mmCIF file of C-alpha atoms in Angstrom:
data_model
loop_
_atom_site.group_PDB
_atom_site.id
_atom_site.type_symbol
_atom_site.label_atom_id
_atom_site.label_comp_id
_atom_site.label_asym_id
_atom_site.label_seq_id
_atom_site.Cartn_x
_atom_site.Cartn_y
_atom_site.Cartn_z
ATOM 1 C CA UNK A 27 -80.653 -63.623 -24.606
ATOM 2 C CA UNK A 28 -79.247 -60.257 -23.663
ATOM 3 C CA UNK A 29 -78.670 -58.312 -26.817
ATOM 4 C CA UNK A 30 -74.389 -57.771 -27.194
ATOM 5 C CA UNK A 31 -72.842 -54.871 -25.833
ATOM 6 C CA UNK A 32 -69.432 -52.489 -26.761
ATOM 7 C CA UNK A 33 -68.322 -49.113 -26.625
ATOM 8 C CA UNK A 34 -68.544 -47.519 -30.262
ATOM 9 C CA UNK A 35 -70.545 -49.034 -32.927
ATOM 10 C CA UNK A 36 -69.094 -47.841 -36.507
ATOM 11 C CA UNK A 37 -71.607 -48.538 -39.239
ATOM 12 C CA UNK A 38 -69.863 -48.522 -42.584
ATOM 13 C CA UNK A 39 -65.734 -50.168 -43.260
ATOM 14 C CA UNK A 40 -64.484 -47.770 -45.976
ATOM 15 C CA UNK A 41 -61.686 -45.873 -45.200
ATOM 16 C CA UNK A 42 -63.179 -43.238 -43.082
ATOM 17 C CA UNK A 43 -65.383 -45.715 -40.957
ATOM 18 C CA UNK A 44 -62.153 -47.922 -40.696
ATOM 19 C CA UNK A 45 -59.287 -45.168 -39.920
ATOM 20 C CA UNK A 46 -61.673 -43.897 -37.202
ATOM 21 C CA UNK A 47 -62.296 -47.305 -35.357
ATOM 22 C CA UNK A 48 -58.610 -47.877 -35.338
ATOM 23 C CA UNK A 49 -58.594 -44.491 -33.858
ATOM 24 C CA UNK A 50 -60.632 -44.807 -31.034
ATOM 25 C CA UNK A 51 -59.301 -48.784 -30.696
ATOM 26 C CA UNK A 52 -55.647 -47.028 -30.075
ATOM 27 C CA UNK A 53 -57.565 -45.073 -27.377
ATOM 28 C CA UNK A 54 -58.529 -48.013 -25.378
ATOM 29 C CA UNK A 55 -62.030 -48.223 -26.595
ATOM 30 C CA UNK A 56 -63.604 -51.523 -27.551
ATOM 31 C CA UNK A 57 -65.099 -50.728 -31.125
ATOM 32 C CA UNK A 58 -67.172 -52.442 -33.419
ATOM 33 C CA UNK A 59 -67.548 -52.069 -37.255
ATOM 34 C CA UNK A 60 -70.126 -52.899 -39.359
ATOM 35 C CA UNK A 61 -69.979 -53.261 -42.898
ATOM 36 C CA UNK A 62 -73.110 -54.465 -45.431
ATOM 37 C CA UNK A 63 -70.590 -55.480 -48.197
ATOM 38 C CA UNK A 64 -66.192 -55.774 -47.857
ATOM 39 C CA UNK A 65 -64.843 -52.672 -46.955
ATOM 40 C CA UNK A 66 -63.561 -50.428 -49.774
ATOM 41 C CA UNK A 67 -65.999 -52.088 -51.831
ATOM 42 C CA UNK A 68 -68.083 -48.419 -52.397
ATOM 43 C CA UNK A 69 -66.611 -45.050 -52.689
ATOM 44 C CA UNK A 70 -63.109 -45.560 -50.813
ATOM 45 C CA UNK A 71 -61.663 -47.989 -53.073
ATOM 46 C CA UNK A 72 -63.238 -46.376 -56.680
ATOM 47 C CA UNK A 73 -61.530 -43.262 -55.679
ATOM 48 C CA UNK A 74 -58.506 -41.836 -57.508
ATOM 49 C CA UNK A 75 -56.423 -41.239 -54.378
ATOM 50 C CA UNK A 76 -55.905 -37.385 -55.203
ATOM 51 C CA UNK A 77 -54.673 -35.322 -51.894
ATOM 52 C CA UNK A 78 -55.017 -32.308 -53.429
ATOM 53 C CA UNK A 79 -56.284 -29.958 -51.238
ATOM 54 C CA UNK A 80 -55.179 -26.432 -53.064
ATOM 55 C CA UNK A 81 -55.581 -26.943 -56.250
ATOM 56 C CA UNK A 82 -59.676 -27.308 -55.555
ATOM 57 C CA UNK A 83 -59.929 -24.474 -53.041
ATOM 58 C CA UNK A 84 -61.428 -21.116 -54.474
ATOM 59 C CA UNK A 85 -61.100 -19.348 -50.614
ATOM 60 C CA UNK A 86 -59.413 -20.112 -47.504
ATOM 61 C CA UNK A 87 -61.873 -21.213 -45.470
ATOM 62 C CA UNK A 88 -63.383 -24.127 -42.737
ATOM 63 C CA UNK A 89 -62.956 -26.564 -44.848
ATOM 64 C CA UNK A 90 -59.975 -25.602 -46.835
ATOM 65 C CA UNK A 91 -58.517 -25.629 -43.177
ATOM 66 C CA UNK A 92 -59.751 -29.221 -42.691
ATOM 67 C CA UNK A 93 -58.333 -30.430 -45.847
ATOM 68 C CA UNK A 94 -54.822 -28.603 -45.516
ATOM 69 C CA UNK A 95 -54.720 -29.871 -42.059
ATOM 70 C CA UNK A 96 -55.317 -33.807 -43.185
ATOM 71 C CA UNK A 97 -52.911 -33.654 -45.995
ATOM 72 C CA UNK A 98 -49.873 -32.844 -43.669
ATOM 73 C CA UNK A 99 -51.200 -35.517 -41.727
ATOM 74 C CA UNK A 100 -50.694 -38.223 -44.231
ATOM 75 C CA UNK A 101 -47.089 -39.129 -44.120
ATOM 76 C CA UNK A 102 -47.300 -39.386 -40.060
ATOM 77 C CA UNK A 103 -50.250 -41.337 -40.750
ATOM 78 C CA UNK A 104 -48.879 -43.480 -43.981
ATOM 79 C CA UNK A 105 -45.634 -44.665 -42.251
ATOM 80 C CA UNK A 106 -48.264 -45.797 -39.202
ATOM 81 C CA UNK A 107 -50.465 -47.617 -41.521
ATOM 82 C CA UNK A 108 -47.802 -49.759 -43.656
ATOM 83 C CA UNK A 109 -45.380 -50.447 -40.192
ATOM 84 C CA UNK A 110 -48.406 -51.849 -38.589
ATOM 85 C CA UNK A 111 -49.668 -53.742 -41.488
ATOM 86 C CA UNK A 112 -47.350 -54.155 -43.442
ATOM 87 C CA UNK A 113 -49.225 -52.580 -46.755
ATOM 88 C CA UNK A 114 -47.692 -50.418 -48.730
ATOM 89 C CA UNK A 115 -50.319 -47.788 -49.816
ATOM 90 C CA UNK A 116 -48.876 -46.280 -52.704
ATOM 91 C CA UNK A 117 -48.081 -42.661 -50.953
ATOM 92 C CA UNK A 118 -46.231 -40.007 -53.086
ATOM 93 C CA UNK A 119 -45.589 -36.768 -53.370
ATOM 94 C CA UNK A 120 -46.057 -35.949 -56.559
ATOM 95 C CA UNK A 121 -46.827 -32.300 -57.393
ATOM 96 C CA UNK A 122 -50.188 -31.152 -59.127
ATOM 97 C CA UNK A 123 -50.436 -28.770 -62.335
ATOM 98 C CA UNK A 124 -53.390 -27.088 -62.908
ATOM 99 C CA UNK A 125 -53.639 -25.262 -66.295
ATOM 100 C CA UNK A 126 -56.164 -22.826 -67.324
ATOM 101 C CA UNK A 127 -56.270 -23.008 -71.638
ATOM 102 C CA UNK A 128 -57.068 -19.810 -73.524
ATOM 103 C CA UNK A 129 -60.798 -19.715 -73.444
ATOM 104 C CA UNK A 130 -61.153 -19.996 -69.583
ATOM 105 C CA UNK A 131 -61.959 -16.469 -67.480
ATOM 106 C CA UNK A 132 -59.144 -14.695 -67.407
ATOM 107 C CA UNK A 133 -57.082 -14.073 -64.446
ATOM 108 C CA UNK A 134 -59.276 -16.760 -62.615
ATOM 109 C CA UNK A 135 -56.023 -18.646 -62.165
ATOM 110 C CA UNK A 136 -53.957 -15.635 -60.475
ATOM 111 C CA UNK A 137 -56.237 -14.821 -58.269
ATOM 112 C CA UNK A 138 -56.251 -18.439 -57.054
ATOM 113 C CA UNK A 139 -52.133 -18.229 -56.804
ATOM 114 C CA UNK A 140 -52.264 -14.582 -55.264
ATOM 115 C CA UNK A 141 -54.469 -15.743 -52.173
ATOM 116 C CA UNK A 142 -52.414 -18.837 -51.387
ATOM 117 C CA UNK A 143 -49.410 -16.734 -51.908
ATOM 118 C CA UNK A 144 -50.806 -14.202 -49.486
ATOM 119 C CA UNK A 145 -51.612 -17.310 -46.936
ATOM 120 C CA UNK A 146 -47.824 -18.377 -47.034
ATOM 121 C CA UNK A 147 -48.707 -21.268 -49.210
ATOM 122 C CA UNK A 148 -46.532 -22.963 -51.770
ATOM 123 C CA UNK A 149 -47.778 -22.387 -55.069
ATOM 124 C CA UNK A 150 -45.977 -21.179 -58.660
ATOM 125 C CA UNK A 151 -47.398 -19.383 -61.313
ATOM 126 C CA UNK A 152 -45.808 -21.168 -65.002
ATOM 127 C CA UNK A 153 -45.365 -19.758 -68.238
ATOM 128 C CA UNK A 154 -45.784 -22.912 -70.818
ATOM 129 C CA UNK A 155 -42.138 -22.803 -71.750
ATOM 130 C CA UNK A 156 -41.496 -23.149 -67.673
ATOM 131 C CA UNK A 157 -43.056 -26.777 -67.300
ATOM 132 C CA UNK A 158 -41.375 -28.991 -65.530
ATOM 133 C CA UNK A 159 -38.988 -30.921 -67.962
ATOM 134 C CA UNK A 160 -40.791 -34.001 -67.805
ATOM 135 C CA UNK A 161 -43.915 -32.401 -69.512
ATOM 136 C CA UNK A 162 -42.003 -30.216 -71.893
ATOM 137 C CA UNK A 163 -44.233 -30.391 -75.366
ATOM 138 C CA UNK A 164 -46.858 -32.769 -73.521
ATOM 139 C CA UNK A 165 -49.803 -30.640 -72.839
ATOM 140 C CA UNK A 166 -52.060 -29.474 -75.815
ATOM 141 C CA UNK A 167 -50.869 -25.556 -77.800
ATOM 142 C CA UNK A 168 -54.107 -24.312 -75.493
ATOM 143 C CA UNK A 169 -53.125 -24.228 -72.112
ATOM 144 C CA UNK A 170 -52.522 -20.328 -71.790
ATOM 145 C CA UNK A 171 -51.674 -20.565 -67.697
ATOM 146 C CA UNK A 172 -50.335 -23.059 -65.166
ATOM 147 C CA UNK A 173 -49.889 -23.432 -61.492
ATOM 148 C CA UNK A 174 -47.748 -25.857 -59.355
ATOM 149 C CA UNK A 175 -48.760 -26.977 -56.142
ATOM 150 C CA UNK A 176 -45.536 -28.999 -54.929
ATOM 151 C CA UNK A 177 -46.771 -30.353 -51.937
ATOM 152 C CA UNK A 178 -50.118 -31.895 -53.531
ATOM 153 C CA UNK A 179 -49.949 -36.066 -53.772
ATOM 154 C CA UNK A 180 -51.463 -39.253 -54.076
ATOM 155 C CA UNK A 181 -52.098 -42.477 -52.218
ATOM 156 C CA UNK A 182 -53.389 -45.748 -53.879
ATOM 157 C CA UNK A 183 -57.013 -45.966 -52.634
ATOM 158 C CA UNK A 184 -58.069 -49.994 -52.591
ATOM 159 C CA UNK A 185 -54.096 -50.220 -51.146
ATOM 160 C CA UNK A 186 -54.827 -47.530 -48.514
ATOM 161 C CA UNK A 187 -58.369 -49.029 -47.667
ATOM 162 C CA UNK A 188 -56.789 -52.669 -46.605
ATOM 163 C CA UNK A 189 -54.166 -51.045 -44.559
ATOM 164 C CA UNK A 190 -56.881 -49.005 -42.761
ATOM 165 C CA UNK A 191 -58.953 -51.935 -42.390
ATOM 166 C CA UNK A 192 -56.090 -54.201 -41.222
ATOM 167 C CA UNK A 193 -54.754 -51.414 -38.681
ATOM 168 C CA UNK A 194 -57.923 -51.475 -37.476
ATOM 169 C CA UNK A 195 -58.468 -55.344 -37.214
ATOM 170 C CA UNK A 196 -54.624 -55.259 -35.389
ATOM 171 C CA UNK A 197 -55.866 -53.235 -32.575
ATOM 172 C CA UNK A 198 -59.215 -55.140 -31.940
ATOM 173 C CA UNK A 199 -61.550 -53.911 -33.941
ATOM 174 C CA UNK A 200 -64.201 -56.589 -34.790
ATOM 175 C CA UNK A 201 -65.102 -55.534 -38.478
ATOM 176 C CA UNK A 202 -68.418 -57.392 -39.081
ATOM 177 C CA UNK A 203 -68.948 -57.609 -43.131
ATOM 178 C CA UNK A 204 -72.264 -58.337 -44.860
ATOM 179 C CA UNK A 205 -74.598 -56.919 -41.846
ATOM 180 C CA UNK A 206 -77.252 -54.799 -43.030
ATOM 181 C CA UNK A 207 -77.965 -51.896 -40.367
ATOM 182 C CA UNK A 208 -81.707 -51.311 -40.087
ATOM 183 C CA UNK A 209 -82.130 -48.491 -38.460
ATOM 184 C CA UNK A 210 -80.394 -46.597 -35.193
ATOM 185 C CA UNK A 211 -81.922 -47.776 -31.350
ATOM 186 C CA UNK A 212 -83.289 -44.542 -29.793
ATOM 187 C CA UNK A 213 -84.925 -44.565 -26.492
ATOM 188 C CA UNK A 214 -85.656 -41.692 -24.625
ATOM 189 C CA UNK A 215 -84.029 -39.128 -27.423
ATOM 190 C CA UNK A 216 -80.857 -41.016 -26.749
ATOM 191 C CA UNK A 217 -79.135 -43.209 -29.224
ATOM 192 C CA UNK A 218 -78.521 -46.554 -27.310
ATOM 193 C CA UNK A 219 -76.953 -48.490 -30.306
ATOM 194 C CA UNK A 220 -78.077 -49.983 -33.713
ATOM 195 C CA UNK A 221 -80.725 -52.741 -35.026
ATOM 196 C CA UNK A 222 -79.676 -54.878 -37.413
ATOM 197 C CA UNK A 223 -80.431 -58.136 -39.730
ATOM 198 C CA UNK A 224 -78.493 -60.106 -37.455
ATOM 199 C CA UNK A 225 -80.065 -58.322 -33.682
ATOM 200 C CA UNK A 226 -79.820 -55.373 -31.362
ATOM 201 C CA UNK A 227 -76.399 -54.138 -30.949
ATOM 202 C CA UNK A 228 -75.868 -51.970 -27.851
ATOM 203 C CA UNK A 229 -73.230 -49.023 -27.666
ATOM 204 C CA UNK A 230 -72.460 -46.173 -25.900
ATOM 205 C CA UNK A 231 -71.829 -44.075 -28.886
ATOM 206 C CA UNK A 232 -72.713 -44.852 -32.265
ATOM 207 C CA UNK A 233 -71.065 -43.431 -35.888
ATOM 208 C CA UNK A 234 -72.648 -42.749 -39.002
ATOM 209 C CA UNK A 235 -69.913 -43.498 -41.502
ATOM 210 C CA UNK A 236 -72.163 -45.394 -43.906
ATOM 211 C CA UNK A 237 -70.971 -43.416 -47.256
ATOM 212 C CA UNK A 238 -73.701 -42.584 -49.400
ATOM 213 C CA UNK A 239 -75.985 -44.974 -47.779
ATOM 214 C CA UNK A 240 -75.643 -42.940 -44.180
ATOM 215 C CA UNK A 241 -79.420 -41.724 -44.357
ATOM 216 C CA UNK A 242 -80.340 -45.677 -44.341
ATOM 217 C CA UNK A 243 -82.928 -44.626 -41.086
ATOM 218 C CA UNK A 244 -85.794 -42.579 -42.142
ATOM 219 C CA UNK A 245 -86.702 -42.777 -38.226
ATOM 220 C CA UNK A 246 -84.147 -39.827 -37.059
ATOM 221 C CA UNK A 247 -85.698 -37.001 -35.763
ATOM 222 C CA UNK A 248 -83.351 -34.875 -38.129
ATOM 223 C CA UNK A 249 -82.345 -34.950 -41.886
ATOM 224 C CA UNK A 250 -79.794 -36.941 -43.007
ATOM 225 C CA UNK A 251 -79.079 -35.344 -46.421
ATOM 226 C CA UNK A 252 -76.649 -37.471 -47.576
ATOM 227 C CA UNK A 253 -77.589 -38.612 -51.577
ATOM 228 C CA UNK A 254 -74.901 -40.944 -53.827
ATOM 229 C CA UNK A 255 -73.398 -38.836 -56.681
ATOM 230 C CA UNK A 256 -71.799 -41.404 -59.248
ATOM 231 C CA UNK A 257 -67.915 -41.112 -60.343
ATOM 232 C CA UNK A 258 -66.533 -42.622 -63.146
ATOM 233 C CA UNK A 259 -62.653 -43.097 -63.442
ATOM 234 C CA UNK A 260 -60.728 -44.563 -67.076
ATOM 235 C CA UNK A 261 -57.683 -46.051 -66.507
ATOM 236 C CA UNK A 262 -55.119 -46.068 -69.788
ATOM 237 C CA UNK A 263 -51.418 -47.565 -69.863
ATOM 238 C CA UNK A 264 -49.462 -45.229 -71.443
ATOM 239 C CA UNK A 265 -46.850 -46.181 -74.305
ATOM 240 C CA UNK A 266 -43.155 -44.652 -73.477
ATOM 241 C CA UNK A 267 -42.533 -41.931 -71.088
ATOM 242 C CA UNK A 268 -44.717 -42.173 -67.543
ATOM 243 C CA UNK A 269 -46.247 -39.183 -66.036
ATOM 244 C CA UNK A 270 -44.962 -38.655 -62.981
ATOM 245 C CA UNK A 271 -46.977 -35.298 -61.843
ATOM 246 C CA UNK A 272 -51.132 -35.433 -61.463
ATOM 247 C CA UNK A 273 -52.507 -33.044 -64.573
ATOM 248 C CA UNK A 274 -55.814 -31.264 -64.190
ATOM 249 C CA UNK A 275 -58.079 -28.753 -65.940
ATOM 250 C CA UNK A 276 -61.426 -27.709 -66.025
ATOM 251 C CA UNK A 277 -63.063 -30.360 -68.230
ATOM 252 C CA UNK A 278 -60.380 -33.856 -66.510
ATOM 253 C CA UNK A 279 -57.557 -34.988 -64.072
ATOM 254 C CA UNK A 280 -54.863 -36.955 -64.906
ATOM 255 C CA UNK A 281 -53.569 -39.101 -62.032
ATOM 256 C CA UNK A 282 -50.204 -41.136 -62.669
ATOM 257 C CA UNK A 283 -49.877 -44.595 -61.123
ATOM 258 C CA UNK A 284 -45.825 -45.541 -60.304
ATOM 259 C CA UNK A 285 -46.570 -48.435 -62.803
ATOM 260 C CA UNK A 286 -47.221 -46.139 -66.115
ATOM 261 C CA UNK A 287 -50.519 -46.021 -65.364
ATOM 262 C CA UNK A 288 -52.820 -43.171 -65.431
ATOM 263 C CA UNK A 289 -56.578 -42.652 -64.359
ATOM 264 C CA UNK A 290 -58.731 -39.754 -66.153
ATOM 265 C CA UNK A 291 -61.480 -38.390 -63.520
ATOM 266 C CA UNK A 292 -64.367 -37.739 -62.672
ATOM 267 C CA UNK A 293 -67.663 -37.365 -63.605
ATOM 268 C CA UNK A 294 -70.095 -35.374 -60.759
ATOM 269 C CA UNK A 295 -73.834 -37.451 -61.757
ATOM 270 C CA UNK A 296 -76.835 -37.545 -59.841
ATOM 271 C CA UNK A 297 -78.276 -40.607 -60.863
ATOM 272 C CA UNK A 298 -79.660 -42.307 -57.364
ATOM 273 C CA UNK A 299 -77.799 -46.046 -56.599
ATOM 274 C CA UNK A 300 -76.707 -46.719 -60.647
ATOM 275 C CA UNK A 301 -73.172 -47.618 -59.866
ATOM 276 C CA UNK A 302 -72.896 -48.204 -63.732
ATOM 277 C CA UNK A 303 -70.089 -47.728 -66.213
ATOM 278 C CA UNK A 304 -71.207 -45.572 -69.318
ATOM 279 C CA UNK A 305 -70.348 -45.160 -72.721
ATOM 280 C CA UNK A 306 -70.559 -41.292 -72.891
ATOM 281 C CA UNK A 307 -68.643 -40.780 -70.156
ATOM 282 C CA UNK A 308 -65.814 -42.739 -70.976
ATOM 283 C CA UNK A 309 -66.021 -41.354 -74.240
ATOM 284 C CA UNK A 310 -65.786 -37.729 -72.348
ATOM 285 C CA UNK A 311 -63.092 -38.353 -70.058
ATOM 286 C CA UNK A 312 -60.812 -39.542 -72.838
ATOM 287 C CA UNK A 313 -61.888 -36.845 -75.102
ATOM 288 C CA UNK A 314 -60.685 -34.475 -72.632
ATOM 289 C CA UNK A 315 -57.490 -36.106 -71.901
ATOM 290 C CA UNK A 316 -56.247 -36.317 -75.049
ATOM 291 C CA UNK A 317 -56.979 -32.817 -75.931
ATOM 292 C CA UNK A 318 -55.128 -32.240 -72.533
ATOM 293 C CA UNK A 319 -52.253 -34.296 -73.313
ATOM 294 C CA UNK A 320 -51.931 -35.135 -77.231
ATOM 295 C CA UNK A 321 -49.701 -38.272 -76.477
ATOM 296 C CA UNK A 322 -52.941 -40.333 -74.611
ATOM 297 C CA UNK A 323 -53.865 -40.896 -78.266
ATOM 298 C CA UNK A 324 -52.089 -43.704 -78.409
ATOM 299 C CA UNK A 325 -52.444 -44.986 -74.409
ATOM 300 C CA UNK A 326 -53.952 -48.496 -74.419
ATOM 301 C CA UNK A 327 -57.024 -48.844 -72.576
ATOM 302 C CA UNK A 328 -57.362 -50.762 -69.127
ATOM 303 C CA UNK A 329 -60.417 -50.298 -67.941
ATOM 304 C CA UNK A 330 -63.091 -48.200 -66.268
ATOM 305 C CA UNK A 331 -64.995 -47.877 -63.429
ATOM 306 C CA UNK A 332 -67.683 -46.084 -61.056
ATOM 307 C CA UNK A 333 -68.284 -45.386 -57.737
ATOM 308 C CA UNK A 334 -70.837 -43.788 -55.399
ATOM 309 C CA UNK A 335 -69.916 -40.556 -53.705
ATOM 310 C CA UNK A 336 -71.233 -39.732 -50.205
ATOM 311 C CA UNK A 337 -72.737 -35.879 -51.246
ATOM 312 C CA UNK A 338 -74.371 -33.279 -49.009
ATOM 313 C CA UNK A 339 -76.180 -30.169 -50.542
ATOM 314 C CA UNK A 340 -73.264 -27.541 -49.913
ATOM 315 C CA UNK A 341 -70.261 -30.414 -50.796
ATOM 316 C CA UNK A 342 -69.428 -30.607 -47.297
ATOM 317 C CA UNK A 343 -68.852 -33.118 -44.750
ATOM 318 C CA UNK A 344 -71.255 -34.198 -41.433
ATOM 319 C CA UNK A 345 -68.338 -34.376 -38.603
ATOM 320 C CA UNK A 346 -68.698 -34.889 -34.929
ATOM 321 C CA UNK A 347 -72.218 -35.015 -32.602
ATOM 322 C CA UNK A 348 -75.767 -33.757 -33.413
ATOM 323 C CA UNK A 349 -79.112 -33.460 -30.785
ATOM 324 C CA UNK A 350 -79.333 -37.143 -30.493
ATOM 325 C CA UNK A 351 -76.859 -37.648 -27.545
ATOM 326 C CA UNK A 352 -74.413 -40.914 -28.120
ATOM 327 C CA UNK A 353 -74.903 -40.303 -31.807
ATOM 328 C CA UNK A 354 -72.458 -39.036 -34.195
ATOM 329 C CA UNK A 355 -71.192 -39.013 -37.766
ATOM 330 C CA UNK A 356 -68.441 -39.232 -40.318
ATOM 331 C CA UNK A 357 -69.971 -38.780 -43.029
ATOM 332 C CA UNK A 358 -71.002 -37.081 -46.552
ATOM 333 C CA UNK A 359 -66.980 -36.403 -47.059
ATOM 334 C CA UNK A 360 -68.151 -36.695 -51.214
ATOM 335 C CA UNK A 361 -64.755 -36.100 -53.410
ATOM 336 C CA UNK A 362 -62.646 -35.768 -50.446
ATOM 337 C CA UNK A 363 -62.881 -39.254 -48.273
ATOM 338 C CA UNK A 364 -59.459 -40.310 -48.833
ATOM 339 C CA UNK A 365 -57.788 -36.803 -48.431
ATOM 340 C CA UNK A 366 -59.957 -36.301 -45.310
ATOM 341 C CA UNK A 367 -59.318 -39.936 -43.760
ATOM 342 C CA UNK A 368 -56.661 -38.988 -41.196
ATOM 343 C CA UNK A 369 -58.263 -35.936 -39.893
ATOM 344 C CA UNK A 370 -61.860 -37.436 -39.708
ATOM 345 C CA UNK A 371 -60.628 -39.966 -37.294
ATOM 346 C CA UNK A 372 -58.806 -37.594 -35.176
ATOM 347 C CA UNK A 373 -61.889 -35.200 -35.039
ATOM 348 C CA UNK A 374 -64.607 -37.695 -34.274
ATOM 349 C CA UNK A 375 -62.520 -40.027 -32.115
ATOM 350 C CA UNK A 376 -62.362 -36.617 -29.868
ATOM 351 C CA UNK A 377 -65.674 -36.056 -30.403
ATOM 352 C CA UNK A 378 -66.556 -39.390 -29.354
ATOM 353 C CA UNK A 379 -64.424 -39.199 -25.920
ATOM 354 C CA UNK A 380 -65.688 -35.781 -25.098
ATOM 355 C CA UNK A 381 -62.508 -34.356 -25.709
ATOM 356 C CA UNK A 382 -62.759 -32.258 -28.817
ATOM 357 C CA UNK A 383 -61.181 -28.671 -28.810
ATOM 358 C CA UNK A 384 -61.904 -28.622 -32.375
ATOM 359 C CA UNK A 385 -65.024 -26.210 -33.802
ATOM 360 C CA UNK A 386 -66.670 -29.043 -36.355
ATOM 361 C CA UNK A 387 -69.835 -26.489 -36.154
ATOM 362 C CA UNK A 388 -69.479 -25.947 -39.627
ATOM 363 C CA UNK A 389 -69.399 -29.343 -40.463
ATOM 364 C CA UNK A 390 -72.318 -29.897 -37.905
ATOM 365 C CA UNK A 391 -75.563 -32.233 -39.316
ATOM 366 C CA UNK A 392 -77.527 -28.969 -37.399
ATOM 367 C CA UNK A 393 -76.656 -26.671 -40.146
ATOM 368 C CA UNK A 394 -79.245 -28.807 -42.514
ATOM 369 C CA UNK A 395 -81.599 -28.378 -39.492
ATOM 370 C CA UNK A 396 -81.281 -24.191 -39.658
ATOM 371 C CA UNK A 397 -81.378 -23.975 -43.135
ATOM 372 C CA UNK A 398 -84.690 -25.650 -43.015
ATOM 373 C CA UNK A 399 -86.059 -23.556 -39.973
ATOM 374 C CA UNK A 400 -84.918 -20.301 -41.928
ATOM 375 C CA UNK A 401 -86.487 -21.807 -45.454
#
């Protein structure tokens, strides 16, 4: 029996693998997804759902770009996703504080708010006695410096990852769960489709979008150096007043829920494939949050959880084609897969149809390549 046959071959159904194959379905191509567990069930739906762009970046650069770009794509992209589906994914607006307390580098923080400032971006410096009123006498005697990034947000991650995946299934998409991809079909240097547990799948173009399992084929004739970096994320219900704007600092983030709910991230751990839930770090995030924000004290605990990040060795994504022709990825987006969702698919669906007028070459899987040549 002739092995099947289809246009695009997406291996991995988070939210990037799934936002892009609804992309390029919308585009008249006949796309298939494969998935070795349920979609969301890794990194995309353990995430926090932070878009939060500025607050992270230290320069304006590529990526900053990227990430700027994909947050004012969200509400476009939000009101597509829940009047297709029907799923309402928790977008808001919310505004994010960052506070620097006494015994962090000084003037670290304005010189953060002077170069967005200078890049016409909206961002205020706060005095403590300026906070916003619904954090007046909230945050810990400590924090020394604040800044406000208004347009910052947050989206419901396991609520955004069903719409994606149901957008996707609405415009054709077959999303194939519980295959296990073996390894990528090359013949001739060209990348003909994908071998699997369940047979030969032919494509014309195939996308890497497996998360932190994208090097799964050993095979390539290039590095894949994508490695799993473990988050853990606390949830608490806090007693009386809800936060209603996302909290950071150096050592935690505080991310309010609309239903009084708040989740305490992250931990960065290189531990291989332990998607585990641990004592110390639990213990860590909570220590940090209530020395953040006294009142947490008293928050009841929900629960806690982990997930594996797709990381790359500089923290940056693998976008768009590499020497293997019909072969591309979407992957290694680490901390930033949901905030990067809506631009990934736009950039690699291009890339995909040969249309791209986008430079991804510094997101290119190459760079690895010249870093080694140059080593």
């Amino acid at each position: 029996m002739s092995p099947e046959r289809t246009d695009v071959v997406v291996v991995g159904g988070g939210v990037i693998g799934c936002a892009l194959a609804a992309e390029l379905a919308a585009r008249g191509r006949d796309v298939i997804v494969l998935e070795r567990a349920e979609p969301g069930a890794e990194a995309s739906g353990a995430a926090a759902g932070m878009l939060a762009p500025q607050a992270e970046a230290r320069a304006r650069d590529a990526f900053f770009e990227l990430a700027l770009e994909s947050r004012g794509l969200y509400p476009a992209w939000v009101r597509s996703l829940e009047e297709e589906t029907g799923v309402e994914v928790g977008y808001r607006r919310t505004g994010l504080l960052h506070c620097d307390f006494a015994r962090a580098p000084a003037g670290r923080l304005a010189a953060q708010i002077a170069w967005q400032r200078a890049a016409g971006l909206d961002v205020v410096e706060l005095r403590v006695d300026e906070l916003p009123g619904e954090l007046g006498g909230r945050l810990c005697p400590e924090v020394a410096a604040a800044a406000y990034f208004p347009e910052e947000g947050v989206v419901d991650p396991r609520l955004l990852t069903r719409a994606a995946w149901l957008l996707a299934d609405r415009r054709g998409v077959r999303v194939r769960t519980g295959v296990a991809v073996l390894g990528f079909r090359i013949e001739g240097g060209v990348c003909l489709g994908v071998e699997t547990d369940a047979g030969t799948l032919l494509a014309n173009a195939v996308v890497d979008a497996a998360g932190a399992w994208a090097a799964f084929d050993s095979s390539l004739p290039l590095s894949v150096p994508v490695e799993p970096v473990r988050g853990q994320i606390v949830e608490l219900h806090l007693r009386g007043r809800p936060l209603s704007t996302i909290l950071s600092c150096d050592e935690v983030y505080i991310v309010p829920r609309a239903d009084g709910t708040v989740l305490l991230g992250s931990t960065v751990e290189h531990v291989g494939f332990r998607k585990e839930v641990t004592a110390e770090a639990v213990e860590r995030l909570i220590a940090g949050a209530v020395r953040f924000v006294p009142e947490l004290a008293r928050a009841r605990f929900v629960t806690a959880w982990s997930g594996l990040r797709p990381g790359t060795p500089d923290g940056l994504p693998i976008l768009g084609p590499c020497r293997v022709p019909g072969l591309f990825f979407a992957a290694g987006h680490f901390r930033n897969g949901i905030l990067l969702a809506p631009v990934t698919a736009l950039a690699v669906a291009d890339a995909v149809a040969g249309a791209g007028r986008r430079d991804l070459s510094p997101f290119s899987i190459e760079r690895f390549s010249e870093v080694l040549r140059t080593a």
